[in-house]
Structures are given as structure tokens and as C-alpha cells.
Short mmCIF file of C-alpha atoms and ligand atoms in Angstrom, two decimals:
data_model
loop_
_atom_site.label_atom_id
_atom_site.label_comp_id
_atom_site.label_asym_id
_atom_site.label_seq_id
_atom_site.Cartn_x
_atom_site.Cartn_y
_atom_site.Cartn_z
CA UNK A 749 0.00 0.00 0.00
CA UNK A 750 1.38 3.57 -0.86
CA UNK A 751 1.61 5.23 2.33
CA UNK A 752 2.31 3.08 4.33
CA UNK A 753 5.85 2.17 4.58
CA UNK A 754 7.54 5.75 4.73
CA UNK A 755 8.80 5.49 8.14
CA UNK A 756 10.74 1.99 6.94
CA UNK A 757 12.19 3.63 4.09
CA UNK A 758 13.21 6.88 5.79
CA UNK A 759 15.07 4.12 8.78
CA UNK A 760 16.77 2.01 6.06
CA UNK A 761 18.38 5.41 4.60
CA UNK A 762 18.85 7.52 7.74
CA UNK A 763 18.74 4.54 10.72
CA UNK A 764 22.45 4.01 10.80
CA UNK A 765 23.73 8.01 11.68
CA UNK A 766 20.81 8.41 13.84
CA UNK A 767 21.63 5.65 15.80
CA UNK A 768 25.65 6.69 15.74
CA UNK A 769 24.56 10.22 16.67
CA UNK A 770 22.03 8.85 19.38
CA UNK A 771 25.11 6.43 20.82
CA UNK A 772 27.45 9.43 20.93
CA UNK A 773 25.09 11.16 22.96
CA UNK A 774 24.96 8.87 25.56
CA UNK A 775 28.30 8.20 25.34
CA UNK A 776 29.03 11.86 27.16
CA UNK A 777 27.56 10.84 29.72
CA UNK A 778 25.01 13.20 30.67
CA UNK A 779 21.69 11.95 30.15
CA UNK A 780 19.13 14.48 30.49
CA UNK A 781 19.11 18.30 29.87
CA UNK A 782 22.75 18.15 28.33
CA UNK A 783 24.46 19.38 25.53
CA UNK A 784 21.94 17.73 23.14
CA UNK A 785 18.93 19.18 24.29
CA UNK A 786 20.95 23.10 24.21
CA UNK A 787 22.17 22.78 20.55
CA UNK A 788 18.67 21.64 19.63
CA UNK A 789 17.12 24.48 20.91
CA UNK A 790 19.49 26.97 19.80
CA UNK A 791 18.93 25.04 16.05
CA UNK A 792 15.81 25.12 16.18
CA UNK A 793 15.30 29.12 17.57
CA UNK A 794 17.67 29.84 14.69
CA UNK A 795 15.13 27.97 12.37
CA UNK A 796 11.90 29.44 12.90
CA UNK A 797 13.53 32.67 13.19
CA UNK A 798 12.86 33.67 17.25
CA UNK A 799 15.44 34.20 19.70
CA UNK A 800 14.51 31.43 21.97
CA UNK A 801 13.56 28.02 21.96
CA UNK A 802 12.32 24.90 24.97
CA UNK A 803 12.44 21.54 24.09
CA UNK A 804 9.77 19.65 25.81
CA UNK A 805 7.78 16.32 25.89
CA UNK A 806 5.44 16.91 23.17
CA UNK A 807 3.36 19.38 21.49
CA UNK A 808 -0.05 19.19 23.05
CA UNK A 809 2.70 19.94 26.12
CA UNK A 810 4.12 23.21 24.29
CA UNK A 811 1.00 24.81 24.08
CA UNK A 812 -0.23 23.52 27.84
CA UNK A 813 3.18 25.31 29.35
CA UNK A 814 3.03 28.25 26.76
CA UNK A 815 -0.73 28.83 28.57
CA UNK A 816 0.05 28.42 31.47
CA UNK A 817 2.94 30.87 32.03
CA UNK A 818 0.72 33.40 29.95
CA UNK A 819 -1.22 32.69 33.17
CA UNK A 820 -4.26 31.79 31.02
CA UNK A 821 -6.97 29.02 32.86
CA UNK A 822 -10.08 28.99 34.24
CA UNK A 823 -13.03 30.16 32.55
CA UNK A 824 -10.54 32.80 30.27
CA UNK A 825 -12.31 31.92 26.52
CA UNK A 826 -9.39 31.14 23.74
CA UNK A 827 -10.98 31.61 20.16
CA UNK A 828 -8.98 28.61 18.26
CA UNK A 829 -10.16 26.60 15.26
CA UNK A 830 -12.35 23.25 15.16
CA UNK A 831 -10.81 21.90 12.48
CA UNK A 832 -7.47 20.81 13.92
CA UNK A 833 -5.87 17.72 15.71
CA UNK A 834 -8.27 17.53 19.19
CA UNK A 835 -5.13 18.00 21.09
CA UNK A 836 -5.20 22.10 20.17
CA UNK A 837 -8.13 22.11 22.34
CA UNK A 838 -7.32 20.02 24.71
CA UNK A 839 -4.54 22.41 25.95
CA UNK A 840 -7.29 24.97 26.53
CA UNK A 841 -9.62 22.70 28.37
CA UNK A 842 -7.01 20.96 30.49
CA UNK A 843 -6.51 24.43 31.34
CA UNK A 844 -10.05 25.52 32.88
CA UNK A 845 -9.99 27.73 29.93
CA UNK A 846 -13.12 27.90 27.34
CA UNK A 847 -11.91 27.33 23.35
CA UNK A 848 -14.46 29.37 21.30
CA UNK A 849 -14.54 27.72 17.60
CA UNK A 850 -14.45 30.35 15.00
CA UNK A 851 -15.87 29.14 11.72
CA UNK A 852 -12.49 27.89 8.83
CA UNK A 853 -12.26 29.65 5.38
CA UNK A 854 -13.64 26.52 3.37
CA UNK A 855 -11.15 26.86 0.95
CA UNK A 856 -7.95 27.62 2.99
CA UNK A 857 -9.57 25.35 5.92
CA UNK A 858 -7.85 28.05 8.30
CA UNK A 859 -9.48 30.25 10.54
CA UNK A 860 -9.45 34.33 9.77
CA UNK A 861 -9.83 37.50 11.28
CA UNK A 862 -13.19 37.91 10.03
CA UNK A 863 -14.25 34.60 11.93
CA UNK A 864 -12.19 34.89 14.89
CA UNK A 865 -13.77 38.28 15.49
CA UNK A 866 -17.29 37.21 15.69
CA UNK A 867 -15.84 35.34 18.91
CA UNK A 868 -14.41 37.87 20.66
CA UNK A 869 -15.78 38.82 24.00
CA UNK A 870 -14.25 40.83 27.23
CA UNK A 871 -13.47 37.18 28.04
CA UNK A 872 -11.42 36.65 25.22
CA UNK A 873 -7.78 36.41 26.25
CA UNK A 874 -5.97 35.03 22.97
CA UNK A 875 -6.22 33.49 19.64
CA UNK A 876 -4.44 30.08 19.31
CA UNK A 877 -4.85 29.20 15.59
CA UNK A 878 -3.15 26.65 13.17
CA UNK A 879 -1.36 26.63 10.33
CA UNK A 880 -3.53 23.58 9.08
CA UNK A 881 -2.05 21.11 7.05
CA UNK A 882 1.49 23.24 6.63
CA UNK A 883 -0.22 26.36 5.12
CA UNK A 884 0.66 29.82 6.37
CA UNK A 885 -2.06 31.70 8.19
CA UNK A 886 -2.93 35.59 7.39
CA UNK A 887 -0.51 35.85 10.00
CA UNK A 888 -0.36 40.34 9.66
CA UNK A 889 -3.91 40.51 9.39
CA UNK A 890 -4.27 38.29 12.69
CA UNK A 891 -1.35 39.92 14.66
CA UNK A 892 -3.26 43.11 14.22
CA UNK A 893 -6.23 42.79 15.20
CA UNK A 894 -4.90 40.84 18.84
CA UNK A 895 -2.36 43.77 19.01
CA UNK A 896 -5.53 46.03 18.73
CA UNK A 897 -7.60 43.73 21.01
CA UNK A 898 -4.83 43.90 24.21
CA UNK A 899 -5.11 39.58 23.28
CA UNK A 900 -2.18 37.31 22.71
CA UNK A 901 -1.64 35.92 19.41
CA UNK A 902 -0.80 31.80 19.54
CA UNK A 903 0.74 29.53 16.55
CA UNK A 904 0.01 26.21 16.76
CA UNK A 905 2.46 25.01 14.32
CA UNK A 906 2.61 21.45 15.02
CA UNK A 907 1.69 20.82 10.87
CA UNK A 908 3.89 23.69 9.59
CA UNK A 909 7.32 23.14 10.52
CA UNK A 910 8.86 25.43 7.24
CA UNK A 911 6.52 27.24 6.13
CA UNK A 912 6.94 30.58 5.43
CA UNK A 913 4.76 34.11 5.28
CA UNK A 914 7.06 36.65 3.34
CA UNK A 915 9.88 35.15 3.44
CA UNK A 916 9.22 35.12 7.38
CA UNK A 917 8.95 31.27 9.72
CA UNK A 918 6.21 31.05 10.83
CA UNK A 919 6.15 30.52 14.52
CA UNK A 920 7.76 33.56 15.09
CA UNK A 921 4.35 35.80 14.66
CA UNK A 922 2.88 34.99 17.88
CA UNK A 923 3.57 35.81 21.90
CA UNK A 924 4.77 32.12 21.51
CA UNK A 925 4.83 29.26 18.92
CA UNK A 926 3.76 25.33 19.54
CA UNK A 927 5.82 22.65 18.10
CA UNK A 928 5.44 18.75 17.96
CA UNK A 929 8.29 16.48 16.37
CA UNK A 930 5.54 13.62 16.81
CA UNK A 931 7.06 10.85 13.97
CA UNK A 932 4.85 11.67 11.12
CA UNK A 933 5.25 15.81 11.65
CA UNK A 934 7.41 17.08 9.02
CA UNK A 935 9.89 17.12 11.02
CA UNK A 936 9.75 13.95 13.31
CA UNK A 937 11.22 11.88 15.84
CA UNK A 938 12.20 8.72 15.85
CA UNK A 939 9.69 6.18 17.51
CA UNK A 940 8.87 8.62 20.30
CA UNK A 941 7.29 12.03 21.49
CA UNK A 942 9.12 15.37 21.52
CA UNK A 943 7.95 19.02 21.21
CA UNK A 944 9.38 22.71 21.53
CA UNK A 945 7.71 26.02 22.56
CA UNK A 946 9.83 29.05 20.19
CA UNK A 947 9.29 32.47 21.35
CA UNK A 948 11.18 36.19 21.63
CA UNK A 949 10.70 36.64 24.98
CA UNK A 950 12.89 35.44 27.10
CA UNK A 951 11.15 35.26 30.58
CA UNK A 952 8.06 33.43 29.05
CA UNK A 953 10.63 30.59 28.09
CA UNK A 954 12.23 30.34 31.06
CA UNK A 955 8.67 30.34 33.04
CA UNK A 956 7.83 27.49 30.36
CA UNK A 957 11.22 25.51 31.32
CA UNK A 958 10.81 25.87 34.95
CA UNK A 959 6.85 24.69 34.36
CA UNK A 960 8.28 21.47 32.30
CA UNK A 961 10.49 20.56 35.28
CA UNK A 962 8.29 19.99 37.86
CA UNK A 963 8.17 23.91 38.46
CA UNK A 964 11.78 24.13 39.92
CA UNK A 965 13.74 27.14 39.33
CA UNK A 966 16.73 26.09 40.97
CA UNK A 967 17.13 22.10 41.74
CA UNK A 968 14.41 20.84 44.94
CA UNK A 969 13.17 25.01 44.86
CA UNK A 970 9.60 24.71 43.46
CA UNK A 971 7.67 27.97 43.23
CA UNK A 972 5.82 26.98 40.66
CA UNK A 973 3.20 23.76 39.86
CA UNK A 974 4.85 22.17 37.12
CA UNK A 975 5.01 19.24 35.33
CA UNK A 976 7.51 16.34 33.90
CA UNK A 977 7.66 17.20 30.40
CA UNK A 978 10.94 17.42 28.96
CA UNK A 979 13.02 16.71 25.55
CA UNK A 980 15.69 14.14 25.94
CA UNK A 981 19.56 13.73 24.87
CA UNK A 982 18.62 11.07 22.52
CA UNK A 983 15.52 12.43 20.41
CA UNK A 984 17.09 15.85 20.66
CA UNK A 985 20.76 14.67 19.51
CA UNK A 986 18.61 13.14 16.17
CA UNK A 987 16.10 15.94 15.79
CA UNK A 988 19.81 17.76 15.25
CA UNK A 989 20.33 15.75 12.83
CA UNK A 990 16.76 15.01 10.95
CA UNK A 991 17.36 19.21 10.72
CA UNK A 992 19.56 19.34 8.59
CA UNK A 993 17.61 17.07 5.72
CA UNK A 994 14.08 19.42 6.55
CA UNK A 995 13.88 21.89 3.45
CA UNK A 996 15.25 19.11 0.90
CA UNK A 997 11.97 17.00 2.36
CA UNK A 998 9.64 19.99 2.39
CA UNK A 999 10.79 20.58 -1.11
CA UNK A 1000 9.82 17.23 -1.79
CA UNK A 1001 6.84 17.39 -0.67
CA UNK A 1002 6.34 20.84 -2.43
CA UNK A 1003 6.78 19.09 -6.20
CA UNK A 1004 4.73 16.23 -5.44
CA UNK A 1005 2.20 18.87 -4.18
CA UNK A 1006 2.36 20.90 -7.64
CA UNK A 1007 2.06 17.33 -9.32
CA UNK A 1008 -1.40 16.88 -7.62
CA UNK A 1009 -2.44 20.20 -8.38
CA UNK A 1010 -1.53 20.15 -11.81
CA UNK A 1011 -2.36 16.73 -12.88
CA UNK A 1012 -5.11 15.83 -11.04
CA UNK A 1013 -8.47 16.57 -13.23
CA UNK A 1014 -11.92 15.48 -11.72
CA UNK A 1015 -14.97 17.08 -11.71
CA UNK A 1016 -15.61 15.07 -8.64
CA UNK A 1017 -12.50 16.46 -6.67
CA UNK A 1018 -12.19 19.72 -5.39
CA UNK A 1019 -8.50 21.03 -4.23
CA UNK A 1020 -8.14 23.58 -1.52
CA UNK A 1021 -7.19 27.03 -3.08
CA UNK A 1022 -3.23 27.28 -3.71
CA UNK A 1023 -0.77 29.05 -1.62
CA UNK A 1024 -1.27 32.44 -1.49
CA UNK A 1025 1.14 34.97 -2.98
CA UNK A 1026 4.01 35.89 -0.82
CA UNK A 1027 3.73 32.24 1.11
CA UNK A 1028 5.57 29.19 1.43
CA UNK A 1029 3.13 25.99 2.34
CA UNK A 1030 5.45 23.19 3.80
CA UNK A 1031 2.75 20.74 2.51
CA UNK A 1032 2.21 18.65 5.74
CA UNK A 1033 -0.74 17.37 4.31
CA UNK A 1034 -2.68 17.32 0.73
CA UNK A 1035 -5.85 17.08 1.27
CA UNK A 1036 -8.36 17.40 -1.39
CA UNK A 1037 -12.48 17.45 -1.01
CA UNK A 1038 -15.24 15.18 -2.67
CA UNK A 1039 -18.56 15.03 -1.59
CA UNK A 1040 -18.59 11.12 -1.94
CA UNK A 1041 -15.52 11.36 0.16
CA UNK A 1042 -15.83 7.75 1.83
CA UNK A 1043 -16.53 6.10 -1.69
CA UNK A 1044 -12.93 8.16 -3.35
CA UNK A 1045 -11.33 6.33 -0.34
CA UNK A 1046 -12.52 2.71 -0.78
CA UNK A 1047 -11.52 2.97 -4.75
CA UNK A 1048 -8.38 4.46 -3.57
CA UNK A 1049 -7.33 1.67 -1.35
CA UNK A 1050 -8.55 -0.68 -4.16
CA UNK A 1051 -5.53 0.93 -6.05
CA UNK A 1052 -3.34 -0.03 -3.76
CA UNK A 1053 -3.26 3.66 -2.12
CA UNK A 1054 -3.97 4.86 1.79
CA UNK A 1055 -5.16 8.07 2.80
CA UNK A 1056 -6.17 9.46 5.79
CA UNK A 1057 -9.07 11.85 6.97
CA UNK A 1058 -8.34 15.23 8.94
CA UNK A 1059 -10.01 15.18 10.34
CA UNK A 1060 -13.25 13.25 10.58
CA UNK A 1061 -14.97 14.95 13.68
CA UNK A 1062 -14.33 18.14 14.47
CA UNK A 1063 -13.62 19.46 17.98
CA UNK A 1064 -16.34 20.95 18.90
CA UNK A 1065 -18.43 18.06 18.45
CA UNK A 1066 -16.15 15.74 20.26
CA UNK A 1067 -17.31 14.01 23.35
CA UNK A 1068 -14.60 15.12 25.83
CA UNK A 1069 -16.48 18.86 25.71
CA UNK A 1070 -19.12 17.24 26.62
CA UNK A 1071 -19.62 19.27 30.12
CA UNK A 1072 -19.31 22.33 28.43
CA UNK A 1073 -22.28 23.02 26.71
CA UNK A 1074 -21.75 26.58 26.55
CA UNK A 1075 -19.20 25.59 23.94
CA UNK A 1076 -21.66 23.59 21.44
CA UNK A 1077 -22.15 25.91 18.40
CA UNK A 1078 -22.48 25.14 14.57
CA UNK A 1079 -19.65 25.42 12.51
CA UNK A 1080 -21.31 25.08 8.67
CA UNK A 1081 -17.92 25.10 6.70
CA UNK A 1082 -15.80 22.95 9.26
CA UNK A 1083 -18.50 20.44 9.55
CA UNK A 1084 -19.15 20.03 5.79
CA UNK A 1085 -15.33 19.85 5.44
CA UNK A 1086 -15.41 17.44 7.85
CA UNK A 1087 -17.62 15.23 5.82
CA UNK A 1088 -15.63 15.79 2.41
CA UNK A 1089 -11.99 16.11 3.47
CA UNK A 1090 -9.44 13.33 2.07
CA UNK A 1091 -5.35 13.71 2.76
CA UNK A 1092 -3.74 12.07 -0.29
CA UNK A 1093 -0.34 10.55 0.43
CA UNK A 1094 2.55 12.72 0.75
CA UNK A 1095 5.90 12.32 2.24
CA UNK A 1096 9.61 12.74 1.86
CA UNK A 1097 10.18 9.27 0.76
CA UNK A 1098 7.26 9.16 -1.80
CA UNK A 1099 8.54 8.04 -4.97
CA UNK A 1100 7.55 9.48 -8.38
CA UNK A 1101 6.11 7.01 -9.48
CA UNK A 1102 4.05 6.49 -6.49
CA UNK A 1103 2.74 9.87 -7.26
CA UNK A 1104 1.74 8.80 -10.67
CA UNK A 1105 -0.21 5.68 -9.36
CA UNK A 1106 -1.99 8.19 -7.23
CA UNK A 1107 -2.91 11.07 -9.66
CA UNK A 1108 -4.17 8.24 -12.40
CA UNK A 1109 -6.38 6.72 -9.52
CA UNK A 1110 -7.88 10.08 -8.72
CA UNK A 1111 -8.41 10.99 -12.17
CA UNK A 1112 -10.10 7.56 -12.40
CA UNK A 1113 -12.60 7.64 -9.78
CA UNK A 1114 -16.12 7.81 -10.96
CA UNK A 1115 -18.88 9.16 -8.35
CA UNK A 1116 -21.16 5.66 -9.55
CA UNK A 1117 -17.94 3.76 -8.18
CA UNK A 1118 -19.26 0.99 -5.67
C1 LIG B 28 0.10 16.77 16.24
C2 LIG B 28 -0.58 17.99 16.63
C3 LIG B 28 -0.62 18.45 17.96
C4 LIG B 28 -0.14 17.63 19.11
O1 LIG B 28 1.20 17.30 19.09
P1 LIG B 28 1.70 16.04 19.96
O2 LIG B 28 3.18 16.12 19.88
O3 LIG B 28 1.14 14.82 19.33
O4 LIG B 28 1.20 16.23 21.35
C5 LIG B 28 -1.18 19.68 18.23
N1 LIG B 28 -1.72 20.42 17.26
C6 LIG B 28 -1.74 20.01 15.97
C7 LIG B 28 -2.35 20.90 14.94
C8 LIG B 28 -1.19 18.78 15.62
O5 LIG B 28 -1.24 18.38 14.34
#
């Protein structure tokens, strides 16, 4: 099945220096919060274009801590998107905060500042939005209006490691930036969690690395209630590493991306509107929309091809809100994306003629399939 043995071919060609790289590690002898974890940061700061970078555990982690030292919990109301991985809101509600779902752009699938300000209240105490699916948010037009709100302005940017607005990372917009290295992010781990907050201020970070070690600013003195969630030597040491291959793989995913867009021609299949000028999409995902959705995926898997669906419930109509029916509003363009959306395969070690098999089944597909 295309799509489905990525991670295999991506061990077979990198396994052997990650694992040398990984062993040297160890091999200084310091095994947590070493020399590793500090040239990671720095790496990645340098990166995405801030001053300052944390690793930590994971990314539903990075945007917990980021929260938290913002000193934003209970019953605060974050406006944030519904059409997102479920763990963007679950760092609001494992906060006490509120997430209030602004309606997504159907044909960017983002949120924008003329849905996120239909949320806003004197509750309201930032934005947390998401470069879905690696594609750059109207980043100026939403730094502006939280500037002009007195609100913060947060990246998720767990699916956009790479992308660009003007030239600019993005992750460096916002008070702070979210990022997961979960294995199938763009830029992943190996066979494990790991996630970094990036940010310009400097006391925020240091709030968020004292929150990620159990609250301690100096060892055994806690004046803060923190948590265990740190990077380690190892996954750092081969993030390092993976670094240095990221914008040969996000070009890669960048010309099978133009591939789809040019070659795939069905009336049935809708694509989502290109990159806008002046942006760079990292292509974390390619997802395309059908309204026989379900039906393109069966004859896709009967041509030997897997895709994936983000996502198929949207947050605010997950069950783990359930207590907060305050939150419970209808979201017309996320839920009818919902129902259409399709990922197509797309990865760094997707080979071209993969891509072919995968264009001539979409152009293929018939809406009278069975
Ligand atoms: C993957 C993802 C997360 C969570 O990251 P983890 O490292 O899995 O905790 C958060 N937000 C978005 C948009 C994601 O895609």
C-alpha cells in the first residue's frame, strides 16, 4: 500500500547516523538536559527565526506550558479553530480555559480574522490558531487585530514546521509558537514524542522551562506547579540531525504537491485554493475534497493507495467537551469539510512514481464507483 511504509524507508536510509549520533550522545555521559537538548534548541530558535527556543515532551505539552505561564486558565475563553488535531483544544480545556470555535475559510480550511472576530468577547484572552495542514495563516492581518484587542496571538504550528509568510517562519508571529516532532510531523522523531515552545521573549521561556520541570527554578526550589515534560539527549541529539535534511523534504513534498495540483483533473474532486502569494506551504498534508468522500477512499485503497481523513470529527463536536455546553455551536464550513476532506499521500520518501499511481487513480474515480 502507498503510504504506508515511509517510516521503513526513511530508517533504512537515515537509521544508521541516527543511531551513531544517538550512541554518541549517551556516550558523554550526561543523560538528560545536556548538551543535546541546548544545541537543539538553539537550532531550532535559529530555524523558525525567534530568539529562543524549549524543548519539551510533546506538542499538546508546548501549548499547555506556553498557557500556562501566559497565566491563562479557568473560565478565560481562547478563540482557536475546530478543524485541527483535538489535542489544540485540549490544551485549553485541560486548562479551565473555554476554546471558542471560529468558523475555517472553506477553501484555505484556516481560521481568519473575520471569523475569529465574531468570537471575541471581554473574556477573550488570545487566539491560538493553526497553520492547518502546513499552510501559512494571514498571520499580519491576525497579529493586528490581537495587538488592537490587548489579546495574545498563539501559533500552533505542530503541521507547519517550514513554512513561510514573506519570506518570514512562521512561529515567530505569535507571543509564543507550539511545536510537535511527533514521527509523522514534518519534522519527526524517531519512535517517540518530543515538542518545543519558540518564542522572543525570554522570561516566558524560562517560566515554560521551569513549568516542564516539575516547576523548579533552581534544583528541589519549586515555586511553581509544574510538570515532567521534557526533551531528551537522545531524540534531541537526532532531531539535530533530521534538521539538517528538513527543506530538501519539504521541497519534496512541495513538487509532489504541484504534481497533484496540476495533474489531477476530476470534476468530482475539489483542491483547496493554492498558496497564497508571498507564502511558502510546507505541505504537511494534501488534502483534497469530494462530496462522496468515503466512496474516493474505498476505490483508492482498491488501487493499492492509503489516505487518511483530517479530520473526521471536528472538535467541537467531540465528546470530551461534553460538560461544556456553553461551547456547542455550529460550525457550517468545518462540519461540511469534515464530511468531504481526504489527505492524499505525501511524504519525503514518496517516490515518483508512487505519485503517478496516485494522480491516475484520482483521475479515475467515478462518483457511480461501488
Ligand atoms: C500533532 C498535533 C498536535 C499535538 O502534538 P503532539 O506532539 O502529538 O502532542 C497539536 N496540534 C496540531 C495541529 C497537531 O497536528
Amino acid at each position: 500500500m502507498i503510504g504506508l511504509d515511509f517510516f521503513k524507508r526513511d530508517f533504512l536510509l537515515h537509521g544508521d547516523k541516527h543511531l551513531l549520533t544517538a550512541g554518541e550522545a549517551l556516550s558523554s555521559g550526561i543523560w538528560i538536559k545536556g548538551e543535546a537538548v541546548r544545541r537543539f534548541e538553539h537550532q531550532w530558535a535559529e530555524y523558525c527565526g525567534t530568539k529562543y527556543s524549549l524543548g519539551v515532551g510533546n506538542g499538546l505539552d508546548a501549548i499547555e506550558l506556553g498557557l500556562q505561564a501566559l497565566g491563562i486558565g479557568d473560565g478565560d475563553e481562547v478563540i482557536t479553530t475546530a478543524m485541527t488535531a483535538f489535542a489544540t483544544t485540549l490544551a485549553i480545556i485541560n486548562r479551565g480555559a473555554i476554546p471558542i470555535f471560529a468558523d475555517i475559510d472553506p477553501e484555505t480550511c484556516c481560521i481568519n480574522v473575520e471569523s475569529i472576530g465574531k468570537c471575541l468577547t471581554k473574556r477573550t484572552k488570545a487566539v491560538l490558531a493553526v497553520h492547518l495542514y502546513g499552510r501559512p495563516l494571514e498571520v499580519d492581518d491576525i497579529s493586528a487585530f490581537c495587538r488592537s484587542n490587548s489579546i495574545e496571538f498563539i501559533e500552533d504550528c505542530a503541521q507547519s514546521h517550514g513554512s513561510k509568510s514573506q519570506g518570514v517562519p512562521v512561529g515567530s508571529f505569535g507571543t509564543f509558537s507550539a511545536w510537535s516532532f511527533y514521527p509523522t510531523k514534518n519534522l519527526g522523531a524517531l519512535g517517540g514524542d518530543a515538542g518545543a515552545l519558540c518564542s522572543n521573549n525570554k522570561e516566558l521561556i524560562e517560566k515554560c522551562r521551569a513549568l516542564s520541570n516539575y516547576g523548579q527554578d533552581r534544583q528541589y526550589e519549586h515555586n511553581l506547579r509544574g510538570r515532567n515534560s521534557r526533551l531528551d539527549e537522545i531524540h534531541a541529539s537526532i532531531l539535530c540531525q533530521r534538521l539538517g535534511n528538513l527543506n530538501e523534504w519539504i521541497s519534496t513534498r512541495r513538487s509532489i504537491a504541484a504534481r497533484y495540483r496540476n495533474e489531477i483533473r476530476n470534476t468530482q474532486i475539489t483542491l483547496l485554493r493554492d498558496e497564497e502569494p508571498n507564502t511558502f506551504h510546507s505541505y504537511h498534508q494534501f488534502v483534497v475534497k469530494c462530496p462522496r468522500r468515503d466512496k474516493l477512499k474505498s476505490h483508492l485503497e482498491r488501487n493499492g493507495i492509503f489516505s487518511v481523513i483530517h479530520y473526521p470529527i471536528p472538535c467541537h463536536q467531540q465528546k470530551a467537551l461534553g460538560i461544556n455546553s456553553d461551547v456547542l455551536v455550529r460550525l457550517p464550513n468545518t462540519e461540511r469539510h469534515a464530511a468531504e476532506c481526504l489527505s492524499l499521500p505525501i511524504h519525503h520518501m514518496m517516490r515518483e512514481d508512487e505519485v503517478e499511481i496516485v494522480i491516475r487513480a484520482c483521475n479515475s474515480f467515478e462518483a457511480n464507483d461501488l
